[in-house]
Amino acid sequence: MAAWAGAVCATCGCATAYEPAHTQPSIRVEDQPGCTEAVHGPWPAFGARPMVDRMPEVAVTVVANYPTLAREAGVDGTVVLFALVCEHGRVVDVRVYKSIPMLDAAAVEAVKRWTFKPALAGGRNVACWTEVPVRFLAH
């Protein structure tokens, strides 16, 4: 999560725990890989907690490639990621929340290829950050 900025929001003057607090402007797909749709609506800032009727639901997963060095070293556990799922159900950004350094890259690369049933707010598909655990077992 984004750290406390200790400042007042430049958009509306509110005091917020996250910086930036408000959504970004519409972004064209050329500016952000991960979705083939032409234009997206506003995306929530990392750490924003939008009001949604339904969180994104996983539709298709891709199994992470377990790094050979990590497996041989017996490194295992769960990498926790936050994925930004656009209103089309595609992952357009991924951030590591709980890191296992030898496994982070493999987890991120796998989740970038997942698809979701998008979040729903007021009867419309909306972009939303969602927590994604990726488990690696060495045995």
Short mmCIF file of N, CA, C and O in Angstrom, two decimals:
data_model
loop_
_atom_site.label_atom_id
_atom_site.label_comp_id
_atom_site.label_asym_id
_atom_site.label_seq_id
_atom_site.Cartn_x
_atom_site.Cartn_y
_atom_site.Cartn_z
N MET A 1 0.84 -1.18 0.00
CA MET A 1 0.00 0.00 0.00
C MET A 1 0.88 1.23 0.00
O MET A 1 1.98 1.22 0.52
N ALA A 2 0.33 2.29 -0.54
CA ALA A 2 1.08 3.55 -0.55
C ALA A 2 1.19 4.07 0.88
O ALA A 2 0.34 3.86 1.71
N ALA A 3 2.26 4.74 1.14
CA ALA A 3 2.50 5.24 2.49
C ALA A 3 1.78 6.56 2.72
O ALA A 3 1.43 7.26 1.78
N TRP A 4 1.58 6.87 3.99
CA TRP A 4 0.96 8.13 4.36
C TRP A 4 1.81 9.26 3.84
O TRP A 4 3.01 9.32 4.07
N ALA A 5 1.20 10.18 3.10
CA ALA A 5 1.94 11.28 2.50
C ALA A 5 2.03 12.48 3.43
O ALA A 5 2.89 13.33 3.26
N GLY A 6 1.13 12.57 4.40
CA GLY A 6 1.14 13.68 5.33
C GLY A 6 0.81 15.01 4.70
O GLY A 6 1.20 16.06 5.19
N ALA A 7 0.10 14.98 3.59
CA ALA A 7 -0.22 16.20 2.86
C ALA A 7 -1.71 16.25 2.56
O ALA A 7 -2.42 15.29 2.77
N VAL A 8 -2.12 17.38 2.07
CA VAL A 8 -3.50 17.57 1.67
C VAL A 8 -3.62 17.26 0.18
O VAL A 8 -2.73 17.59 -0.61
N CYS A 9 -4.70 16.61 -0.21
CA CYS A 9 -4.93 16.24 -1.60
C CYS A 9 -4.97 17.49 -2.49
O CYS A 9 -5.68 18.44 -2.19
N ALA A 10 -4.22 17.45 -3.58
CA ALA A 10 -4.18 18.58 -4.51
C ALA A 10 -5.47 18.69 -5.32
O ALA A 10 -5.78 19.74 -5.86
N THR A 11 -6.22 17.58 -5.43
CA THR A 11 -7.44 17.59 -6.23
C THR A 11 -8.59 18.28 -5.52
O THR A 11 -9.25 19.14 -6.08
N CYS A 12 -8.82 17.92 -4.24
CA CYS A 12 -10.00 18.46 -3.56
C CYS A 12 -9.70 19.06 -2.19
O CYS A 12 -10.58 19.62 -1.56
N GLY A 13 -8.48 18.93 -1.70
CA GLY A 13 -8.12 19.50 -0.41
C GLY A 13 -8.40 18.60 0.78
O GLY A 13 -8.19 19.00 1.91
N CYS A 14 -8.85 17.35 0.54
CA CYS A 14 -9.13 16.46 1.66
C CYS A 14 -7.82 15.93 2.25
O CYS A 14 -6.80 15.91 1.59
N ALA A 15 -7.87 15.52 3.50
CA ALA A 15 -6.73 14.84 4.12
C ALA A 15 -6.92 13.36 3.85
O ALA A 15 -7.99 12.81 4.07
N THR A 16 -5.91 12.70 3.32
CA THR A 16 -6.05 11.31 2.93
C THR A 16 -4.86 10.49 3.38
O THR A 16 -3.76 11.01 3.54
N ALA A 17 -5.08 9.20 3.59
CA ALA A 17 -4.00 8.30 4.00
C ALA A 17 -3.19 7.83 2.80
O ALA A 17 -2.14 7.26 2.97
N TYR A 18 -3.69 8.02 1.61
CA TYR A 18 -3.00 7.53 0.42
C TYR A 18 -2.70 8.67 -0.52
O TYR A 18 -3.46 9.62 -0.64
N GLU A 19 -1.58 8.58 -1.19
CA GLU A 19 -1.19 9.61 -2.15
C GLU A 19 -0.82 8.91 -3.44
O GLU A 19 0.02 8.03 -3.43
N PRO A 20 -1.38 9.16 -4.59
CA PRO A 20 -2.49 10.09 -4.76
C PRO A 20 -3.80 9.46 -4.31
O PRO A 20 -3.94 8.25 -4.36
N ALA A 21 -4.73 10.27 -3.89
CA ALA A 21 -5.97 9.78 -3.32
C ALA A 21 -7.05 9.54 -4.36
O ALA A 21 -7.96 8.77 -4.13
N HIS A 22 -6.97 10.20 -5.48
CA HIS A 22 -8.07 10.16 -6.44
C HIS A 22 -7.68 9.45 -7.72
O HIS A 22 -6.51 9.19 -7.96
N THR A 23 -8.67 9.13 -8.52
CA THR A 23 -8.42 8.37 -9.72
C THR A 23 -7.58 9.15 -10.72
O THR A 23 -7.59 10.37 -10.75
N GLN A 24 -6.88 8.39 -11.53
CA GLN A 24 -6.09 8.97 -12.60
C GLN A 24 -7.02 9.31 -13.75
O GLN A 24 -8.11 8.76 -13.85
N PRO A 25 -6.61 10.19 -14.68
CA PRO A 25 -7.44 10.46 -15.84
C PRO A 25 -7.52 9.23 -16.73
O PRO A 25 -6.75 8.30 -16.56
N SER A 26 -8.44 9.23 -17.69
CA SER A 26 -8.55 8.12 -18.62
C SER A 26 -7.20 7.86 -19.28
O SER A 26 -6.47 8.79 -19.60
N ILE A 27 -6.89 6.61 -19.48
CA ILE A 27 -5.60 6.22 -20.03
C ILE A 27 -5.83 5.39 -21.28
O ILE A 27 -6.63 4.46 -21.26
N ARG A 28 -5.12 5.71 -22.35
CA ARG A 28 -5.20 4.92 -23.57
C ARG A 28 -4.38 3.66 -23.41
O ARG A 28 -3.39 3.64 -22.70
N VAL A 29 -4.76 2.59 -24.10
CA VAL A 29 -4.09 1.31 -23.96
C VAL A 29 -2.61 1.41 -24.33
O VAL A 29 -1.78 0.70 -23.78
N GLU A 30 -2.23 2.31 -25.24
CA GLU A 30 -0.82 2.46 -25.60
C GLU A 30 0.01 2.90 -24.40
O GLU A 30 1.20 2.67 -24.35
N ASP A 31 -0.62 3.57 -23.44
CA ASP A 31 0.07 4.06 -22.26
C ASP A 31 0.21 2.98 -21.19
O ASP A 31 0.99 3.13 -20.26
N GLN A 32 -0.56 1.91 -21.27
CA GLN A 32 -0.55 0.88 -20.25
C GLN A 32 -0.83 -0.48 -20.88
O GLN A 32 -1.94 -0.74 -21.30
N PRO A 33 0.18 -1.36 -20.99
CA PRO A 33 -0.05 -2.68 -21.58
C PRO A 33 -0.93 -3.54 -20.71
O PRO A 33 -1.12 -3.26 -19.54
N GLY A 34 -1.48 -4.61 -21.30
CA GLY A 34 -2.26 -5.56 -20.53
C GLY A 34 -3.68 -5.71 -21.02
O GLY A 34 -4.34 -6.68 -20.73
N CYS A 35 -4.18 -4.76 -21.79
CA CYS A 35 -5.54 -4.82 -22.32
C CYS A 35 -5.52 -4.32 -23.75
O CYS A 35 -4.84 -3.36 -24.07
N THR A 36 -6.32 -4.95 -24.60
CA THR A 36 -6.34 -4.57 -26.01
C THR A 36 -7.48 -3.62 -26.35
O THR A 36 -7.62 -3.23 -27.50
N GLU A 37 -8.30 -3.26 -25.38
CA GLU A 37 -9.38 -2.32 -25.63
C GLU A 37 -8.79 -0.94 -25.89
O GLU A 37 -7.75 -0.58 -25.36
N ALA A 38 -9.48 -0.12 -26.71
CA ALA A 38 -8.93 1.16 -27.14
C ALA A 38 -8.79 2.18 -26.01
O ALA A 38 -7.76 2.82 -25.88
N VAL A 39 -9.81 2.37 -25.20
CA VAL A 39 -9.78 3.39 -24.15
C VAL A 39 -10.37 2.82 -22.87
O VAL A 39 -11.30 2.03 -22.90
N HIS A 40 -9.80 3.24 -21.75
CA HIS A 40 -10.29 2.82 -20.45
C HIS A 40 -10.84 4.02 -19.70
O HIS A 40 -10.45 5.15 -19.95
N GLY A 41 -11.72 3.73 -18.75
CA GLY A 41 -12.21 4.78 -17.86
C GLY A 41 -11.14 5.12 -16.84
O GLY A 41 -10.02 4.62 -16.91
N PRO A 42 -11.46 5.93 -15.87
CA PRO A 42 -10.47 6.27 -14.86
C PRO A 42 -10.09 5.05 -14.03
O PRO A 42 -10.93 4.22 -13.72
N TRP A 43 -8.80 4.94 -13.70
CA TRP A 43 -8.31 3.84 -12.89
C TRP A 43 -8.05 4.35 -11.49
O TRP A 43 -7.52 5.44 -11.31
N PRO A 44 -8.40 3.55 -10.49
CA PRO A 44 -8.15 3.99 -9.12
C PRO A 44 -6.65 4.00 -8.83
O PRO A 44 -5.90 3.17 -9.32
N ALA A 45 -6.23 4.96 -8.03
CA ALA A 45 -4.84 5.04 -7.60
C ALA A 45 -4.53 3.83 -6.73
O ALA A 45 -5.42 3.29 -6.06
N PHE A 46 -3.29 3.43 -6.72
CA PHE A 46 -2.88 2.32 -5.86
C PHE A 46 -3.19 2.67 -4.41
O PHE A 46 -2.84 3.74 -3.94
N GLY A 47 -3.88 1.78 -3.73
CA GLY A 47 -4.25 2.00 -2.33
C GLY A 47 -5.65 2.56 -2.16
O GLY A 47 -6.18 2.57 -1.07
N ALA A 48 -6.27 3.03 -3.25
CA ALA A 48 -7.63 3.56 -3.16
C ALA A 48 -8.60 2.42 -2.86
O ALA A 48 -8.41 1.30 -3.31
N ARG A 49 -9.63 2.71 -2.12
CA ARG A 49 -10.65 1.71 -1.75
C ARG A 49 -11.99 2.14 -2.34
O ARG A 49 -12.82 2.72 -1.65
N PRO A 50 -12.22 1.83 -3.61
CA PRO A 50 -13.49 2.24 -4.22
C PRO A 50 -14.66 1.43 -3.68
O PRO A 50 -14.49 0.31 -3.22
N MET A 51 -15.82 2.02 -3.72
CA MET A 51 -17.04 1.32 -3.32
C MET A 51 -17.52 0.51 -4.52
O MET A 51 -17.84 1.08 -5.56
N VAL A 52 -17.53 -0.81 -4.39
CA VAL A 52 -17.99 -1.67 -5.46
C VAL A 52 -19.03 -2.64 -4.91
O VAL A 52 -19.02 -2.98 -3.73
N ASP A 53 -19.91 -3.07 -5.80
CA ASP A 53 -20.92 -4.06 -5.42
C ASP A 53 -20.35 -5.47 -5.46
O ASP A 53 -20.79 -6.35 -4.73
N ARG A 54 -19.36 -5.66 -6.34
CA ARG A 54 -18.71 -6.97 -6.47
C ARG A 54 -17.24 -6.74 -6.80
O ARG A 54 -16.92 -5.98 -7.71
N MET A 55 -16.36 -7.40 -6.07
CA MET A 55 -14.93 -7.34 -6.35
C MET A 55 -14.63 -8.17 -7.60
O MET A 55 -15.44 -9.04 -7.98
N PRO A 56 -13.47 -7.95 -8.24
CA PRO A 56 -13.10 -8.80 -9.38
C PRO A 56 -13.04 -10.27 -8.96
O PRO A 56 -12.64 -10.58 -7.83
N GLU A 57 -13.47 -11.15 -9.86
CA GLU A 57 -13.44 -12.59 -9.60
C GLU A 57 -12.56 -13.24 -10.65
O GLU A 57 -12.67 -12.95 -11.84
N VAL A 58 -11.68 -14.14 -10.22
CA VAL A 58 -10.76 -14.81 -11.12
C VAL A 58 -11.54 -15.65 -12.13
O VAL A 58 -12.42 -16.42 -11.75
N ALA A 59 -11.21 -15.49 -13.41
CA ALA A 59 -11.83 -16.28 -14.47
C ALA A 59 -10.84 -17.31 -15.02
O ALA A 59 -11.16 -18.48 -15.18
N VAL A 60 -9.60 -16.86 -15.30
CA VAL A 60 -8.57 -17.74 -15.86
C VAL A 60 -7.26 -17.45 -15.15
O VAL A 60 -6.84 -16.29 -15.07
N THR A 61 -6.62 -18.51 -14.64
CA THR A 61 -5.31 -18.35 -14.01
C THR A 61 -4.23 -18.96 -14.88
O THR A 61 -4.51 -19.83 -15.71
N VAL A 62 -3.02 -18.49 -14.69
CA VAL A 62 -1.84 -19.07 -15.33
C VAL A 62 -0.92 -19.48 -14.18
O VAL A 62 -0.64 -18.67 -13.29
N VAL A 63 -0.47 -20.72 -14.20
CA VAL A 63 0.40 -21.22 -13.14
C VAL A 63 1.77 -20.55 -13.26
O VAL A 63 2.33 -20.46 -14.35
N ALA A 64 2.28 -20.08 -12.14
CA ALA A 64 3.59 -19.44 -12.13
C ALA A 64 4.69 -20.47 -12.36
O ALA A 64 4.62 -21.59 -11.85
N ASN A 65 5.70 -20.09 -13.13
CA ASN A 65 6.88 -20.94 -13.32
C ASN A 65 7.74 -20.83 -12.07
O ASN A 65 8.21 -19.75 -11.74
N TYR A 66 7.91 -21.95 -11.38
CA TYR A 66 8.69 -21.96 -10.15
C TYR A 66 10.17 -21.82 -10.54
O TYR A 66 10.71 -22.67 -11.23
N PRO A 67 10.85 -20.76 -10.12
CA PRO A 67 12.26 -20.61 -10.46
C PRO A 67 13.08 -21.79 -9.95
O PRO A 67 12.97 -22.18 -8.79
N THR A 68 13.90 -22.35 -10.82
CA THR A 68 14.69 -23.53 -10.47
C THR A 68 15.56 -23.30 -9.25
O THR A 68 15.61 -24.14 -8.35
N LEU A 69 16.24 -22.17 -9.19
CA LEU A 69 17.11 -21.88 -8.04
C LEU A 69 16.32 -21.85 -6.74
O LEU A 69 16.78 -22.35 -5.72
N ALA A 70 15.14 -21.26 -6.78
CA ALA A 70 14.30 -21.18 -5.58
C ALA A 70 13.84 -22.57 -5.16
O ALA A 70 13.88 -22.91 -3.97
N ARG A 71 13.42 -23.38 -6.13
CA ARG A 71 12.96 -24.74 -5.81
C ARG A 71 14.11 -25.56 -5.21
O ARG A 71 13.95 -26.23 -4.19
N GLU A 72 15.30 -25.49 -5.85
CA GLU A 72 16.45 -26.24 -5.36
C GLU A 72 16.89 -25.78 -3.97
O GLU A 72 17.39 -26.57 -3.18
N ALA A 73 16.71 -24.50 -3.68
CA ALA A 73 17.08 -23.96 -2.37
C ALA A 73 16.00 -24.20 -1.33
O ALA A 73 16.18 -23.85 -0.16
N GLY A 74 14.86 -24.75 -1.73
CA GLY A 74 13.76 -25.01 -0.80
C GLY A 74 12.98 -23.76 -0.42
O GLY A 74 12.28 -23.74 0.59
N VAL A 75 13.10 -22.72 -1.23
CA VAL A 75 12.37 -21.48 -0.97
C VAL A 75 10.93 -21.67 -1.42
O VAL A 75 10.68 -21.98 -2.59
N ASP A 76 9.99 -21.51 -0.50
CA ASP A 76 8.58 -21.60 -0.86
C ASP A 76 7.78 -20.62 -0.01
O ASP A 76 8.32 -19.90 0.81
N GLY A 77 6.49 -20.58 -0.25
CA GLY A 77 5.62 -19.68 0.49
C GLY A 77 4.66 -18.98 -0.46
O GLY A 77 4.51 -19.36 -1.61
N THR A 78 4.01 -17.95 0.05
CA THR A 78 3.00 -17.23 -0.71
C THR A 78 3.43 -15.79 -0.93
O THR A 78 3.67 -15.06 0.02
N VAL A 79 3.53 -15.42 -2.20
CA VAL A 79 3.78 -14.03 -2.58
C VAL A 79 2.40 -13.39 -2.68
O VAL A 79 1.50 -13.94 -3.34
N VAL A 80 2.21 -12.25 -2.04
CA VAL A 80 0.92 -11.56 -2.11
C VAL A 80 1.09 -10.34 -3.01
O VAL A 80 1.97 -9.51 -2.78
N LEU A 81 0.24 -10.26 -4.01
CA LEU A 81 0.28 -9.18 -4.98
C LEU A 81 -1.02 -8.39 -4.92
O LEU A 81 -2.04 -8.90 -4.46
N PHE A 82 -0.97 -7.16 -5.41
CA PHE A 82 -2.19 -6.41 -5.71
C PHE A 82 -2.20 -6.22 -7.21
O PHE A 82 -1.21 -5.78 -7.80
N ALA A 83 -3.31 -6.59 -7.84
CA ALA A 83 -3.46 -6.47 -9.28
C ALA A 83 -4.55 -5.46 -9.59
O ALA A 83 -5.61 -5.48 -8.97
N LEU A 84 -4.27 -4.58 -10.54
CA LEU A 84 -5.29 -3.64 -11.02
C LEU A 84 -5.98 -4.31 -12.20
O LEU A 84 -5.36 -4.57 -13.23
N VAL A 85 -7.25 -4.62 -12.01
CA VAL A 85 -8.06 -5.28 -13.03
C VAL A 85 -8.91 -4.20 -13.69
O VAL A 85 -9.67 -3.50 -13.02
N CYS A 86 -8.75 -4.04 -15.02
CA CYS A 86 -9.51 -3.01 -15.72
C CYS A 86 -10.96 -3.44 -15.89
O CYS A 86 -11.34 -4.57 -15.56
N GLU A 87 -11.78 -2.55 -16.41
CA GLU A 87 -13.20 -2.83 -16.57
C GLU A 87 -13.48 -3.92 -17.61
O GLU A 87 -14.61 -4.38 -17.74
N HIS A 88 -12.44 -4.36 -18.33
CA HIS A 88 -12.59 -5.45 -19.29
C HIS A 88 -12.13 -6.79 -18.72
O HIS A 88 -12.17 -7.80 -19.39
N GLY A 89 -11.65 -6.77 -17.46
CA GLY A 89 -11.24 -7.99 -16.79
C GLY A 89 -9.79 -8.38 -16.98
O GLY A 89 -9.39 -9.47 -16.60
N ARG A 90 -9.00 -7.47 -17.54
CA ARG A 90 -7.59 -7.78 -17.77
C ARG A 90 -6.72 -7.08 -16.73
O ARG A 90 -7.03 -6.00 -16.26
N VAL A 91 -5.60 -7.71 -16.40
CA VAL A 91 -4.66 -7.15 -15.42
C VAL A 91 -3.79 -6.12 -16.14
O VAL A 91 -3.13 -6.43 -17.12
N VAL A 92 -3.82 -4.88 -15.64
CA VAL A 92 -3.05 -3.81 -16.27
C VAL A 92 -1.92 -3.29 -15.40
O VAL A 92 -1.09 -2.51 -15.87
N ASP A 93 -1.86 -3.71 -14.14
CA ASP A 93 -0.75 -3.33 -13.26
C ASP A 93 -0.69 -4.34 -12.13
O ASP A 93 -1.73 -4.88 -11.71
N VAL A 94 0.52 -4.61 -11.65
CA VAL A 94 0.70 -5.55 -10.54
C VAL A 94 1.74 -4.96 -9.60
O VAL A 94 2.77 -4.47 -10.03
N ARG A 95 1.46 -5.02 -8.29
CA ARG A 95 2.39 -4.54 -7.27
C ARG A 95 2.58 -5.65 -6.23
O ARG A 95 1.63 -6.31 -5.84
N VAL A 96 3.82 -5.82 -5.79
CA VAL A 96 4.13 -6.82 -4.76
C VAL A 96 3.80 -6.22 -3.39
O VAL A 96 4.25 -5.12 -3.07
N TYR A 97 3.03 -6.95 -2.60
CA TYR A 97 2.66 -6.51 -1.26
C TYR A 97 3.46 -7.29 -0.21
O TYR A 97 4.06 -6.72 0.68
N LYS A 98 3.46 -8.63 -0.32
CA LYS A 98 4.26 -9.49 0.57
C LYS A 98 5.26 -10.22 -0.30
O LYS A 98 4.90 -11.05 -1.13
N SER A 99 6.51 -9.88 -0.11
CA SER A 99 7.57 -10.34 -0.99
C SER A 99 8.27 -11.59 -0.50
O SER A 99 8.50 -11.77 0.69
N ILE A 100 8.62 -12.46 -1.45
CA ILE A 100 9.62 -13.51 -1.28
C ILE A 100 10.54 -13.28 -2.47
O ILE A 100 10.21 -13.66 -3.61
N PRO A 101 11.66 -12.58 -2.26
CA PRO A 101 12.46 -12.08 -3.37
C PRO A 101 12.75 -13.06 -4.51
O PRO A 101 12.68 -12.68 -5.68
N MET A 102 13.03 -14.31 -4.20
CA MET A 102 13.34 -15.27 -5.26
C MET A 102 12.10 -15.68 -6.07
O MET A 102 12.23 -16.29 -7.13
N LEU A 103 10.90 -15.35 -5.57
CA LEU A 103 9.67 -15.80 -6.21
C LEU A 103 8.83 -14.65 -6.80
O LEU A 103 7.90 -14.90 -7.57
N ASP A 104 9.14 -13.42 -6.43
CA ASP A 104 8.32 -12.27 -6.82
C ASP A 104 8.13 -12.17 -8.33
O ASP A 104 7.00 -12.03 -8.81
N ALA A 105 9.20 -12.21 -9.09
CA ALA A 105 9.11 -12.01 -10.54
C ALA A 105 8.24 -13.08 -11.20
O ALA A 105 7.42 -12.77 -12.08
N ALA A 106 8.37 -14.32 -10.77
CA ALA A 106 7.56 -15.40 -11.34
C ALA A 106 6.08 -15.19 -11.04
O ALA A 106 5.21 -15.40 -11.90
N ALA A 107 5.79 -14.75 -9.81
CA ALA A 107 4.39 -14.49 -9.44
C ALA A 107 3.81 -13.36 -10.26
O ALA A 107 2.69 -13.46 -10.79
N VAL A 108 4.56 -12.27 -10.39
CA VAL A 108 4.07 -11.11 -11.16
C VAL A 108 3.83 -11.50 -12.61
O VAL A 108 2.78 -11.17 -13.19
N GLU A 109 4.77 -12.20 -13.23
CA GLU A 109 4.62 -12.57 -14.64
C GLU A 109 3.40 -13.46 -14.86
O GLU A 109 2.70 -13.32 -15.86
N ALA A 110 3.12 -14.36 -13.94
CA ALA A 110 1.94 -15.22 -14.07
C ALA A 110 0.65 -14.41 -13.94
O ALA A 110 -0.25 -14.52 -14.78
N VAL A 111 0.56 -13.57 -12.92
CA VAL A 111 -0.68 -12.82 -12.67
C VAL A 111 -0.97 -11.82 -13.78
O VAL A 111 -2.14 -11.57 -14.09
N LYS A 112 0.04 -11.30 -14.43
CA LYS A 112 -0.18 -10.40 -15.56
C LYS A 112 -0.97 -11.07 -16.67
O LYS A 112 -1.62 -10.40 -17.47
N ARG A 113 -0.95 -12.41 -16.72
CA ARG A 113 -1.66 -13.15 -17.77
C ARG A 113 -3.01 -13.69 -17.31
O ARG A 113 -3.71 -14.34 -18.08
N TRP A 114 -3.39 -13.44 -16.05
CA TRP A 114 -4.70 -13.87 -15.56
C TRP A 114 -5.78 -12.99 -16.17
O TRP A 114 -5.53 -11.85 -16.57
N THR A 115 -7.00 -13.50 -16.19
CA THR A 115 -8.16 -12.68 -16.54
C THR A 115 -9.19 -12.82 -15.42
O THR A 115 -9.21 -13.82 -14.69
N PHE A 116 -10.02 -11.80 -15.31
CA PHE A 116 -11.00 -11.71 -14.23
C PHE A 116 -12.36 -11.34 -14.78
O PHE A 116 -12.49 -10.76 -15.86
N LYS A 117 -13.39 -11.64 -14.00
CA LYS A 117 -14.69 -11.04 -14.16
C LYS A 117 -14.54 -9.70 -13.44
O LYS A 117 -14.20 -9.67 -12.26
N PRO A 118 -14.70 -8.56 -14.15
CA PRO A 118 -14.38 -7.27 -13.53
C PRO A 118 -15.26 -6.92 -12.33
O PRO A 118 -16.35 -7.48 -12.15
N ALA A 119 -14.77 -5.97 -11.54
CA ALA A 119 -15.56 -5.44 -10.42
C ALA A 119 -16.81 -4.78 -10.98
O ALA A 119 -16.82 -4.30 -12.12
N LEU A 120 -17.84 -4.73 -10.17
CA LEU A 120 -19.11 -4.14 -10.58
C LEU A 120 -19.51 -3.07 -9.58
O LEU A 120 -19.45 -3.30 -8.37
N ALA A 121 -19.87 -1.90 -10.08
CA ALA A 121 -20.34 -0.81 -9.23
C ALA A 121 -21.50 -0.12 -9.93
O ALA A 121 -21.35 0.36 -11.05
N GLY A 122 -22.63 -0.10 -9.28
CA GLY A 122 -23.80 0.55 -9.86
C GLY A 122 -24.22 -0.03 -11.19
O GLY A 122 -24.66 0.69 -12.08
N GLY A 123 -24.03 -1.33 -11.36
CA GLY A 123 -24.43 -2.00 -12.60
C GLY A 123 -23.42 -1.87 -13.74
O GLY A 123 -23.69 -2.34 -14.84
N ARG A 124 -22.27 -1.25 -13.48
CA ARG A 124 -21.26 -1.07 -14.52
C ARG A 124 -19.96 -1.77 -14.12
O ARG A 124 -19.61 -1.79 -12.95
N ASN A 125 -19.25 -2.29 -15.11
CA ASN A 125 -17.91 -2.82 -14.86
C ASN A 125 -16.99 -1.65 -14.57
O ASN A 125 -17.04 -0.63 -15.26
N VAL A 126 -16.15 -1.81 -13.54
CA VAL A 126 -15.20 -0.76 -13.17
C VAL A 126 -13.84 -1.38 -12.88
O VAL A 126 -13.73 -2.55 -12.55
N ALA A 127 -12.81 -0.56 -13.01
CA ALA A 127 -11.46 -0.99 -12.66
C ALA A 127 -11.33 -1.01 -11.14
O ALA A 127 -11.93 -0.20 -10.44
N CYS A 128 -10.53 -1.96 -10.64
CA CYS A 128 -10.41 -2.11 -9.19
C CYS A 128 -9.14 -2.88 -8.86
O CYS A 128 -8.76 -3.80 -9.60
N TRP A 129 -8.46 -2.49 -7.77
CA TRP A 129 -7.33 -3.26 -7.26
C TRP A 129 -7.87 -4.44 -6.47
O TRP A 129 -8.86 -4.31 -5.75
N THR A 130 -7.22 -5.59 -6.60
CA THR A 130 -7.62 -6.77 -5.85
C THR A 130 -6.38 -7.51 -5.37
O THR A 130 -5.34 -7.51 -6.03
N GLU A 131 -6.49 -8.11 -4.21
CA GLU A 131 -5.37 -8.87 -3.63
C GLU A 131 -5.31 -10.25 -4.26
O GLU A 131 -6.34 -10.92 -4.42
N VAL A 132 -4.09 -10.67 -4.65
CA VAL A 132 -3.90 -11.96 -5.31
C VAL A 132 -2.75 -12.71 -4.64
O VAL A 132 -1.60 -12.31 -4.76
N PRO A 133 -3.05 -13.81 -3.93
CA PRO A 133 -1.97 -14.63 -3.37
C PRO A 133 -1.49 -15.65 -4.40
O PRO A 133 -2.30 -16.24 -5.12
N VAL A 134 -0.18 -15.83 -4.50
CA VAL A 134 0.40 -16.84 -5.41
C VAL A 134 1.28 -17.73 -4.55
O VAL A 134 2.28 -17.29 -4.00
N ARG A 135 0.89 -19.01 -4.46
CA ARG A 135 1.57 -19.95 -3.54
C ARG A 135 2.58 -20.81 -4.32
O ARG A 135 2.28 -21.31 -5.40
N PHE A 136 3.74 -20.96 -3.73
CA PHE A 136 4.79 -21.82 -4.27
C PHE A 136 5.11 -22.88 -3.23
O PHE A 136 5.37 -22.54 -2.07
N LEU A 137 5.10 -24.16 -3.63
CA LEU A 137 5.44 -25.26 -2.72
C LEU A 137 6.68 -25.97 -3.25
O LEU A 137 6.70 -26.43 -4.40
N ALA A 138 7.71 -26.09 -2.43
CA ALA A 138 8.99 -26.67 -2.86
C ALA A 138 8.96 -28.19 -2.96
O ALA A 138 9.81 -28.77 -3.61
N HIS A 139 8.01 -28.88 -2.34
CA HIS A 139 8.05 -30.34 -2.35
C HIS A 139 7.58 -30.87 -3.68
O HIS A 139 6.68 -30.56 -4.28
#
